[in-house]
Coordinates of C-alpha atoms in Angstrom, one line a residue:
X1 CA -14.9 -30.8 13.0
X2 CA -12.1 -33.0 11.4
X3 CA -9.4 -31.3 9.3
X4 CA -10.2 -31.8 5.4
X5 CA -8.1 -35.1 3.9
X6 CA -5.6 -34.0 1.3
X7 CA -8.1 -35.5 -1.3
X8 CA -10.7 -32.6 -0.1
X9 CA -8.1 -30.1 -0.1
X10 CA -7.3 -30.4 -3.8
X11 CA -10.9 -30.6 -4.7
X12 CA -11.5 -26.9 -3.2
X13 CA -7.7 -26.0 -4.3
X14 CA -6.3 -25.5 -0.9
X15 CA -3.2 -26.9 0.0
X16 CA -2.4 -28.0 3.6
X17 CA -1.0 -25.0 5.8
X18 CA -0.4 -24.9 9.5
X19 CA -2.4 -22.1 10.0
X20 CA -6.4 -21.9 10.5
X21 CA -8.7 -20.9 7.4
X22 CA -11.3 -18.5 9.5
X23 CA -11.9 -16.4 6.4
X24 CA -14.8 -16.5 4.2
X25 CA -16.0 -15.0 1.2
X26 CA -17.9 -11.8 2.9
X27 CA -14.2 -11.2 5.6
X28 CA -11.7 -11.7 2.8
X29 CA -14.1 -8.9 0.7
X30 CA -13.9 -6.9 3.6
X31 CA -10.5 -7.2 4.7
X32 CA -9.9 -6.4 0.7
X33 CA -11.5 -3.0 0.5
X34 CA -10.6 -2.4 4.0
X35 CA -6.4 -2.7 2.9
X36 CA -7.0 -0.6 0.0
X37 CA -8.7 2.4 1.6
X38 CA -6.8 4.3 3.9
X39 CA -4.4 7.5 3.6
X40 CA -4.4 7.9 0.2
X41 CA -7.9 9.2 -0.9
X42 CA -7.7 11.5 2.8
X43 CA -5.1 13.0 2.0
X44 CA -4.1 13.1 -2.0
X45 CA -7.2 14.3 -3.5
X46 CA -6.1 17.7 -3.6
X47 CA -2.8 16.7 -4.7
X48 CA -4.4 14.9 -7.5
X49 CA -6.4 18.2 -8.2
X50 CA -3.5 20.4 -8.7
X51 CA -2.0 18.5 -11.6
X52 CA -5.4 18.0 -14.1
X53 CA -8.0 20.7 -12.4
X54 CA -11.3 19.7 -12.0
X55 CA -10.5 16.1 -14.5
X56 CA -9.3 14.7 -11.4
X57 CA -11.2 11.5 -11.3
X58 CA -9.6 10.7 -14.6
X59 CA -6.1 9.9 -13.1
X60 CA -8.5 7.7 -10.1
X61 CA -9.7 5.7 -13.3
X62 CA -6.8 4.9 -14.7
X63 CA -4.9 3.9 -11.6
X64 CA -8.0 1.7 -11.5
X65 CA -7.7 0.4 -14.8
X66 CA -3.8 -0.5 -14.0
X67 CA -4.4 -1.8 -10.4
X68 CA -6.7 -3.9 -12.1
X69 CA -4.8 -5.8 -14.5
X70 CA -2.1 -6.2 -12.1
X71 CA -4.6 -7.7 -10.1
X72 CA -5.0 -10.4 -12.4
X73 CA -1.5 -11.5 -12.3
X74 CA -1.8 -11.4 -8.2
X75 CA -4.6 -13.9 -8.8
X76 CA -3.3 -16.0 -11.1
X77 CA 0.2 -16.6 -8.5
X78 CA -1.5 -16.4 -5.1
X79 CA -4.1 -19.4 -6.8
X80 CA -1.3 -20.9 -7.7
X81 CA 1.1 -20.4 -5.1
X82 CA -0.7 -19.7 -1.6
X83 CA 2.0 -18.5 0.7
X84 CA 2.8 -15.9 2.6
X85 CA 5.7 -13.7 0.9
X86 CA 4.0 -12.6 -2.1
X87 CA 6.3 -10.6 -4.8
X88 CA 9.4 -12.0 -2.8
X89 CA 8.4 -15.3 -3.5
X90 CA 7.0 -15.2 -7.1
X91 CA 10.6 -13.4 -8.2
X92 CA 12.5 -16.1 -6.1
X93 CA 10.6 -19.1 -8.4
X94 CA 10.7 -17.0 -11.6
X95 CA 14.2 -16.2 -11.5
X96 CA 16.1 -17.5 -8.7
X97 CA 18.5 -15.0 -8.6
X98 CA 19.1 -14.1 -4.5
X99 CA 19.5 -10.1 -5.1
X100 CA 16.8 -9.5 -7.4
X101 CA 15.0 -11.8 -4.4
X102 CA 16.1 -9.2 -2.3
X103 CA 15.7 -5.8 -3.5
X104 CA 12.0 -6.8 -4.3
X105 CA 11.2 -7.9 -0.9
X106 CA 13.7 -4.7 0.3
X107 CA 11.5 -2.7 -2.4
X108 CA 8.4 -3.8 -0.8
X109 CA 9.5 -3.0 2.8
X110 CA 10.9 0.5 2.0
X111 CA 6.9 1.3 0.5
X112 CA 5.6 0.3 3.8
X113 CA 7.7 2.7 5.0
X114 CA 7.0 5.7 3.2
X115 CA 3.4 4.5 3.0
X116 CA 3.5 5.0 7.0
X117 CA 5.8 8.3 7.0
X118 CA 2.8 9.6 4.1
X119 CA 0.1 8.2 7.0
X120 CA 1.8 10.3 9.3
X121 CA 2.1 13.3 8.0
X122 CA -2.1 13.3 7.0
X123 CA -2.2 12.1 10.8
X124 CA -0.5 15.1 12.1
X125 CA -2.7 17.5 9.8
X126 CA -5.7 15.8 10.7
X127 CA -5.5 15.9 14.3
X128 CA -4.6 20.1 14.2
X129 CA -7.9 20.5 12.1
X130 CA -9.8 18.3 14.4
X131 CA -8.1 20.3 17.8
X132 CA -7.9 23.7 15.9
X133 CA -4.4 24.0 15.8
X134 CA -2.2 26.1 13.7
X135 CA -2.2 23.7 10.5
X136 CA 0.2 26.0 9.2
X137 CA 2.8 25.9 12.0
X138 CA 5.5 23.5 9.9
X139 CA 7.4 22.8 13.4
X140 CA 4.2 21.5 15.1
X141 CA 3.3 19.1 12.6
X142 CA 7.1 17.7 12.1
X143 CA 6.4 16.9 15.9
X144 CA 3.5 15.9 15.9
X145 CA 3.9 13.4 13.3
X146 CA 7.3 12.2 14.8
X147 CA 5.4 11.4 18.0
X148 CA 2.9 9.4 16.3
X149 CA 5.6 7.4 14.6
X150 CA 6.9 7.3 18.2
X151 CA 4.0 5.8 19.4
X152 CA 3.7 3.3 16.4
X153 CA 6.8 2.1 17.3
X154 CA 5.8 1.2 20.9
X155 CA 2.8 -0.5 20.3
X156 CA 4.9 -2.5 17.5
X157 CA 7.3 -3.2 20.1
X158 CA 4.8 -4.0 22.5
X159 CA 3.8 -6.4 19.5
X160 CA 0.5 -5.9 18.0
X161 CA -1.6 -8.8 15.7
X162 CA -4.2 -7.5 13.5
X163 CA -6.9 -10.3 14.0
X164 CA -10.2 -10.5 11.2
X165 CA -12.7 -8.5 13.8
X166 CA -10.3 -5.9 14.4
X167 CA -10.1 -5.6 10.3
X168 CA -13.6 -5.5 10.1
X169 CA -14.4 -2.5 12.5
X170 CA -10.9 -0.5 11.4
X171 CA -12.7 -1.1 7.9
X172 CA -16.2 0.2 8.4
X173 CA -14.7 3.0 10.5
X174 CA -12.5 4.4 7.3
X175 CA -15.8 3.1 5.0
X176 CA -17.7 5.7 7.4
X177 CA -15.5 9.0 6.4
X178 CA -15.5 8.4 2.7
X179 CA -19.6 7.4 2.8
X180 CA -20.0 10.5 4.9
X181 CA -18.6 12.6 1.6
X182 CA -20.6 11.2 -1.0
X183 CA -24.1 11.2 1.0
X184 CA -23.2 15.1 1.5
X185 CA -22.0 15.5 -2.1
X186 CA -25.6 13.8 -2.6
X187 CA -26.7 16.1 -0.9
X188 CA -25.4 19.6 -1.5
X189 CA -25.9 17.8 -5.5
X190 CA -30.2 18.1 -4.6
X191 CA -29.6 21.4 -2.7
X192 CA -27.9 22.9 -6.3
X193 CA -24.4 23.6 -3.9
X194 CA -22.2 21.7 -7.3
X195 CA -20.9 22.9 -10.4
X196 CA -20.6 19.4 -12.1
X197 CA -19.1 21.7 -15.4
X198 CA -15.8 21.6 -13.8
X199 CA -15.2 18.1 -13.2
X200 CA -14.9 18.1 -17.1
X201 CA -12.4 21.5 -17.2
X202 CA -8.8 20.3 -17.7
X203 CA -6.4 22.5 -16.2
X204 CA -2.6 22.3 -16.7
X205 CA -0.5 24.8 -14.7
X206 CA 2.4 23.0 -15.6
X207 CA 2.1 23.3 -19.6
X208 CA 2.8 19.8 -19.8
X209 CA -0.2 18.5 -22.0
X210 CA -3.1 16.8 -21.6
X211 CA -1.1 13.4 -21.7
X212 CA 1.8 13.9 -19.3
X213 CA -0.4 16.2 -16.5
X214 CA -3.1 12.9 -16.5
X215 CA 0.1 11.0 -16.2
X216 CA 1.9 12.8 -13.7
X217 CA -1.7 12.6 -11.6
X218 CA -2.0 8.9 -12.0
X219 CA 1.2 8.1 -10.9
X220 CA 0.4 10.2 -7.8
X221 CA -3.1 9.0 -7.4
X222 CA -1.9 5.1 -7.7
X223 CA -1.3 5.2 -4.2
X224 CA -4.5 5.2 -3.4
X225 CA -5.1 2.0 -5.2
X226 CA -2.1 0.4 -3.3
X227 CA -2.9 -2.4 -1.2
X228 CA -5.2 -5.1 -2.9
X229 CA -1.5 -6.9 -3.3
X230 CA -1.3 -7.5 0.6
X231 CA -4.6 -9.8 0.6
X232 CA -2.9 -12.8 -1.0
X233 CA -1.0 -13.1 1.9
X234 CA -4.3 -14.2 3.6
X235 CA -4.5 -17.3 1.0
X236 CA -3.4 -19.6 3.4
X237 CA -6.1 -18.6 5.9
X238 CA -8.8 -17.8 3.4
X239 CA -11.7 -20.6 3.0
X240 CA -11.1 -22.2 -0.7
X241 CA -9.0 -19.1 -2.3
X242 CA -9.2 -20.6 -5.9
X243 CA -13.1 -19.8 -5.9
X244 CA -12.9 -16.9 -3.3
X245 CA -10.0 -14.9 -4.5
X246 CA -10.8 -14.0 -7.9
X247 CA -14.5 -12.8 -7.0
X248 CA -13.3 -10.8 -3.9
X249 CA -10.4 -9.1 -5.2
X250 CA -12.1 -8.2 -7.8
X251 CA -15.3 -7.0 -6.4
X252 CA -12.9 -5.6 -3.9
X253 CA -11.1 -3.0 -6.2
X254 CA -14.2 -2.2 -8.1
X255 CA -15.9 -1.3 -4.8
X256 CA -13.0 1.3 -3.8
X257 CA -12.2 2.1 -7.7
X258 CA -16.3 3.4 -7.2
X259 CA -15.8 5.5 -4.0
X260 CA -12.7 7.0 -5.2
X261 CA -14.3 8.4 -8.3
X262 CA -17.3 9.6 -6.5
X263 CA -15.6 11.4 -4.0
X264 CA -13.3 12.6 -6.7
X265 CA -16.1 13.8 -8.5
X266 CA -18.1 15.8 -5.4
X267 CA -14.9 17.0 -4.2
X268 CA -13.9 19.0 -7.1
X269 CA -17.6 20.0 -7.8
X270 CA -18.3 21.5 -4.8
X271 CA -14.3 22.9 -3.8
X272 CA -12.7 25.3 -6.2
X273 CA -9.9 23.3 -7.7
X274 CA -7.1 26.2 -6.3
X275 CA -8.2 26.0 -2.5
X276 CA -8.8 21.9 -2.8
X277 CA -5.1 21.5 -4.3
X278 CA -4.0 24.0 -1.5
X279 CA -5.5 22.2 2.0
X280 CA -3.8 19.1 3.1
X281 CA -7.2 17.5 4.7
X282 CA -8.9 17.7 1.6
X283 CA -12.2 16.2 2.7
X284 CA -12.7 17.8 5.5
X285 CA -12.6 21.1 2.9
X286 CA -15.1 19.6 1.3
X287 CA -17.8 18.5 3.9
X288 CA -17.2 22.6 5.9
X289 CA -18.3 23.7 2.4
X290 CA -21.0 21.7 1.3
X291 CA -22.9 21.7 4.8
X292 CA -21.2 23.9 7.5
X293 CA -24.2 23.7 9.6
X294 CA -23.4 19.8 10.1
X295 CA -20.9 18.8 12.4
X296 CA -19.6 16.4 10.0
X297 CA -16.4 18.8 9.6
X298 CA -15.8 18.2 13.2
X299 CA -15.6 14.3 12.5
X300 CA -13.9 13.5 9.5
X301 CA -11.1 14.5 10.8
X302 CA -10.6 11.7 13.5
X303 CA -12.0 9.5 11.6
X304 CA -9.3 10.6 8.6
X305 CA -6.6 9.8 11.7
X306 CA -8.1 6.5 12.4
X307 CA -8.0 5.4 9.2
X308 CA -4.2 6.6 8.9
X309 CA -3.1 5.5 11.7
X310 CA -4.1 2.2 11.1
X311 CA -2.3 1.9 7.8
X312 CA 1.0 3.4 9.6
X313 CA 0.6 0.9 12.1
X314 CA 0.4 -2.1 9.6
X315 CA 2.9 -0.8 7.2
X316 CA 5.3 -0.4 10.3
X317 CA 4.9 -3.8 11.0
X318 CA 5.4 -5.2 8.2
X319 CA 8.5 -3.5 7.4
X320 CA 10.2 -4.2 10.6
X321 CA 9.2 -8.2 10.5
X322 CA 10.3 -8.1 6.5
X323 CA 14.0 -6.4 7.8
X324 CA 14.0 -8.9 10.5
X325 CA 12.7 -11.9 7.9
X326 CA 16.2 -10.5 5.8
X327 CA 18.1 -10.5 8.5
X328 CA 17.7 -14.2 9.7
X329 CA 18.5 -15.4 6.3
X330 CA 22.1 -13.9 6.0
X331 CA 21.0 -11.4 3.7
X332 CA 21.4 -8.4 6.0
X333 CA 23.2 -8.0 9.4
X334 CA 22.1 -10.3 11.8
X335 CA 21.8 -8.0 14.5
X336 CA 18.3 -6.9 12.9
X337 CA 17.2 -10.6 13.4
X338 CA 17.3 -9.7 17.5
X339 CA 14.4 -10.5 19.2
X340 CA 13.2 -9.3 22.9
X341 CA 13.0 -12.3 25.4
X342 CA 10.4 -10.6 26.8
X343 CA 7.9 -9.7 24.5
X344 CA 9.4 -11.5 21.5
X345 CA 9.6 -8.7 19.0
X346 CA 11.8 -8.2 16.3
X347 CA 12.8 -4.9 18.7
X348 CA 16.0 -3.3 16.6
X349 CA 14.5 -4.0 12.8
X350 CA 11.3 -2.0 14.4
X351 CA 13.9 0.6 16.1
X352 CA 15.7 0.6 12.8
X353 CA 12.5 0.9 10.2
X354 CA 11.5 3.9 12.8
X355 CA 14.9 5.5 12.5
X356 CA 14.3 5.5 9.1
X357 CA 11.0 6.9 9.2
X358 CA 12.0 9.8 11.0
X359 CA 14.6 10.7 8.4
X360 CA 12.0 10.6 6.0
X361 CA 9.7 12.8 7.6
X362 CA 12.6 15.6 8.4
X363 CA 14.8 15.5 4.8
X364 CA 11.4 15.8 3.2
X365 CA 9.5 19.0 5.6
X366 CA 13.5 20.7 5.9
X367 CA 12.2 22.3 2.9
X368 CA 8.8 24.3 3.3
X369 CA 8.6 24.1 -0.8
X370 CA 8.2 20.8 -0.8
X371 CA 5.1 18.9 -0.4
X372 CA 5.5 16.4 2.3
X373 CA 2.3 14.0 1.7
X374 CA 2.9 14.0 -2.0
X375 CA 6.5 13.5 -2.0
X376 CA 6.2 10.5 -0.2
X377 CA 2.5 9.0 -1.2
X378 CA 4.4 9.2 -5.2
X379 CA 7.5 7.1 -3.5
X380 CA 5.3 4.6 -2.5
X381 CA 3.2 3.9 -5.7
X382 CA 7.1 4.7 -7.6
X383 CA 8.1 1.8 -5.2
X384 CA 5.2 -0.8 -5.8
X385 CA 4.9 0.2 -9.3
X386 CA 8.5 -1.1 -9.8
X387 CA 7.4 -4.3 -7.7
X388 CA 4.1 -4.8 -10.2
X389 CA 5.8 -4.9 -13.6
X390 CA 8.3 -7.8 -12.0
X391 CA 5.3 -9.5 -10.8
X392 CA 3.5 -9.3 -14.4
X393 CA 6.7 -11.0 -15.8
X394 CA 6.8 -13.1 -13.1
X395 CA 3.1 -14.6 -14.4
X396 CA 4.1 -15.5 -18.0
X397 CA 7.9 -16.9 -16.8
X398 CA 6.3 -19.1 -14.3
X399 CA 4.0 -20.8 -17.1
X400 CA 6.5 -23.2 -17.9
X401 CA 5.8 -24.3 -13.8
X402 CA 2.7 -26.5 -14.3
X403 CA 1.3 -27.6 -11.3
X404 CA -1.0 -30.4 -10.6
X405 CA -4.2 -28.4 -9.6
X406 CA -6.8 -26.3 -10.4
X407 CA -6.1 -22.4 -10.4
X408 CA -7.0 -19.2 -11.8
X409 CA -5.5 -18.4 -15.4
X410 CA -4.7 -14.6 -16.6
X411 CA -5.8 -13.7 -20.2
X412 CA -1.9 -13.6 -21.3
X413 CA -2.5 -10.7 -23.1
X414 CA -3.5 -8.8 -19.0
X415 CA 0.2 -9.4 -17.5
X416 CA 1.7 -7.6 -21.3
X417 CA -0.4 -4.6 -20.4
X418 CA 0.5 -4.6 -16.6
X419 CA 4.2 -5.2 -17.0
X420 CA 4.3 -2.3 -19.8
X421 CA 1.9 0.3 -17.8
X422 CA 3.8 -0.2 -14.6
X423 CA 6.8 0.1 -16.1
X424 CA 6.0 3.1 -17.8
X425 CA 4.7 5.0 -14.6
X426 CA 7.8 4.5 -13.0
X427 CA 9.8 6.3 -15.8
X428 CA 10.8 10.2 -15.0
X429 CA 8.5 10.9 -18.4
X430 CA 5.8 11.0 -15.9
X431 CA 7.1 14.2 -14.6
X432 CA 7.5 13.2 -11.2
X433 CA 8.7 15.1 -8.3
X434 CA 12.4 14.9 -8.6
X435 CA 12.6 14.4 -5.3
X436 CA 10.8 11.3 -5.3
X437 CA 13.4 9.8 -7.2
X438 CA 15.8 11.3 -4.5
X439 CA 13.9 9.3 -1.7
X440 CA 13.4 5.9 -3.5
X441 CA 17.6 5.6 -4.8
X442 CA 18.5 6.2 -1.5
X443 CA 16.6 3.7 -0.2
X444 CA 17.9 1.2 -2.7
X445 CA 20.9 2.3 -2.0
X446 CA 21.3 2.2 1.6
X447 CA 19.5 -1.7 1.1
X448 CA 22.1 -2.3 -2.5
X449 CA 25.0 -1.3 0.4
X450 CA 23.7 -3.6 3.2
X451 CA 23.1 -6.5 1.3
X452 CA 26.9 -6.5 -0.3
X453 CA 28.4 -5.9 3.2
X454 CA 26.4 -8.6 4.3
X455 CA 27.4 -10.8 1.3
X456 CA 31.2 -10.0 2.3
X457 CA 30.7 -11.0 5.7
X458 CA 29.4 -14.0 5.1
X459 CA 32.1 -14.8 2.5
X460 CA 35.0 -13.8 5.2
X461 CA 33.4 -16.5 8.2
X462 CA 32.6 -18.6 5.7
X463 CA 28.8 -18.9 6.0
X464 CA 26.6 -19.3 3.2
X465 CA 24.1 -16.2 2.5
X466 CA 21.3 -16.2 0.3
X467 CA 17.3 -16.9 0.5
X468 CA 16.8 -20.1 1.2
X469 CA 13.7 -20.5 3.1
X470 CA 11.5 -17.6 1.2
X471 CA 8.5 -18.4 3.2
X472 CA 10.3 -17.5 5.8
X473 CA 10.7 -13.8 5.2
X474 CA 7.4 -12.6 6.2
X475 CA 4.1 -13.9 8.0
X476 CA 3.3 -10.7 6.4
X477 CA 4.8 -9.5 3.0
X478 CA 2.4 -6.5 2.5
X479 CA 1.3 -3.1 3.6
X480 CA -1.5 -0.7 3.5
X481 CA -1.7 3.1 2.1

């Protein structure tokens, strides 16, 4: 089949791209919901518990309602502009100041990392339910979750591509665990196992209020809702995206937005809200207590790993090719822009993104007080939260960029609300984990610090530094939690 003329291409609002548009409607829904569920909703339910009792879908609704309208701004750009570096890109054409440029696509990188350290963790907990290990034993999970960052790191050496099929069957797979929740909830709901009255009790142990404990829980439970943002990377690949985007995306995070409340719902109606809050493989609690005689208990959790490992895996790799995308555009050292002759990999950003990694996992489980999956689950929606309000401004500066083709169009009054809620939830009103703040400013730091010696060098040797080729960054901007 010929390629479409340029006149055809601007009648279905795709511009001409070197790379093959495979996707459809049905994949790019698919690959949608399948981005957005992952380690989150395994592993934060409980967390989410803790703060607001049995009232813990309510902090699930609003991070809907906020993932949402963010969405819309995500639609209106990728429409708009259909390229692969996402936020990077839209703060490059909004501003075009080269460090905001960079700390947003540094930003973005450091959430795929603690996105993956948060995978691992829930990995490592998963597997010693699933094997009956000592879930308790601090020192076994440290390891074990170090080795399975280990082992990302070699497959990402060995240079993985996540092809459409592959999406599709990692998606039913983690579709699979969270079905299998609700049918038992269903279930144990006929059987008279619930107490639906507490799912309306609001419990504050923290004596913060109504207000700031729902807060504090939604900016926790955001990172479940993480990861619609990656799919507009897919624009260029995605059959007509003007017509296809909006629907999918859409449908897409209404779809999860509906399986995280459910299982929200069941979870905390069949789990007392102190022994949920208090087990790190929350859903596996609740399918031993609503039907012990099923082996469904013995599942989940390997299907809990495969659905974390494959967001550790994607985050990974996407962090490693954004540090190498930095790198090759003077804006970090270029020895992170190294690439093995054999297998062609970006092998020291992926060595360094894993070095990083690991520090996460150890400052964060040195203290047995803290709590490891939430600590680093809040850094990532903290992270992406601060991303989302630039990306709401971004929508109503880039206005005064016309272009000369159809494309989706915000309500104006959508990227107001997003850029104020997201900004909001990344204030320390929310009362946040101090701690999380502790992990995100060093990250900034460390990438403030490595983009200013960069800067210097270049001045001293006289090379220029500074994005110019933003596509360039990334084949891949995003991650997913």
């Amino acid at each position: 089949m010929s390629q479409p003329t340029a006149e055809e291409n601007a009648v279905l609002g795709e511009e001409p791209t070197e790379l093959k548009r495979v996707m459809g409607p049905k994949l790019l829904l698919l690959f949608i919901v399948g981005d957005i569920l992952g380690t989150g909703i395994y592993a934060l339910t409980g967390k989410v518990a803790a703060q607001v009792g049995g009232a813990a879908w309510a902090p699930f609704v609003v991070a809907f309602a906020i993932a949402l309208v963010t969405a819309f701004s995500y639609l209106e750009l990728v429409t708009k502009y259909p390229r692969a570096a996402g936020a990077a890109l839209y703060t490059h054409k909004a501003f075009g100041v080269h460090l905001l440029t960079f700390m947003v696509c540094y930003t973005v990188m450091c959430s795929g990392i603690t996105s993956a350290s948060t995978a691992s963790r829930a990995f490592a907990s998963n597997l010693a339910v699933g094997f009956g290990l000592d879930e308790s034993n601090a020192a076994l999970i440290i390891t074990i979750a170090l080795v399975f960052m280990g082992v990302v790191a070699a497959v990402n050496l060995r240079g993985v591509g996540e092809s459409v099929k592959a999406n599709i069957f990692l998606t039913l797979v983690e579709l699979s665990g969270l079905l299998l929740v609700i049918l038992i909830g269903f279930y144990a709901a006929f059987a008279g196992q619930v107490d639906f009255s507490r799912t309306i009790v609001f419990e504050d142990p923290n004596d913060k209020g109504a207000f700031f404990a729902v807060t504090a829980a939604t900016a926790l439970a955001f990172f479940a809702m993480v990861g619609f943002e990656d799919s507009v990377n897919m624009a260029e690949e995605t059959h007509d995206p003007v017509r296809n985007f909006p629907k999918m995306m859409i449908a897409g995070i209404g779809i999860t937005g509906i399986i995280y409340v459910l299982v929200s719902l069941f979870a905390v109606a069949i789990v007392p809200v102190g022994v949920l809050a208090e087990s790190d493989t929350p859903l596996v609690t609740v399918v031993e207590t609503a039907a012990p005689g099923i082996p469904a208990g013995d599942i989940l959790p390997f299907i809990s790993m495969f659905a974390v490992a494959n967001s550790a895996l994607i985050n990974m790799l996407m962090a490693s090719r954004l540090l190498y995308g930095m790198a090759k555009q003077n804006v970090l050292p270029g020895v992170l822009g190294r690439v093995g002759v054999r297998r062609q990999t970006p092998w020291v950003a992926i060595l360094v993104t894993t070095v990083i990694s690991f520090g996460l996992i150890y400052f964060v489980s040195r203290d047995p007080d803290n709590d490891v999956v939430a600590a680093l689950g809040d850094t990532t929606a903290l992270l992406l939260l601060g991303v989302f309000a630039i990306v709401n401004v971004c929508v109503l500066v880039l206005r005064r960029d016309p272009i000369d083709r159809r494309h989706f169009v915000a309500p104006t009054v959508l990227p107001i609300i997003g850029a104020l809620a997201c900004a909001f939830f990344v204030g320390p009103w929310t009362g946040r984990d101090p701690l999380t703040y502790t992990i995100a400013g060093w990250l900034l730091g460390i990438g403030l610090v490595l983009w200013l010696l960069t800067w210097i060098t270049n001045r001293l040797v006289g090379q220029r530094g500074g994005i110019s080729d933003i596509d360039a960054l990334s084949e891949r901007e995003g991650g997913v939690n």
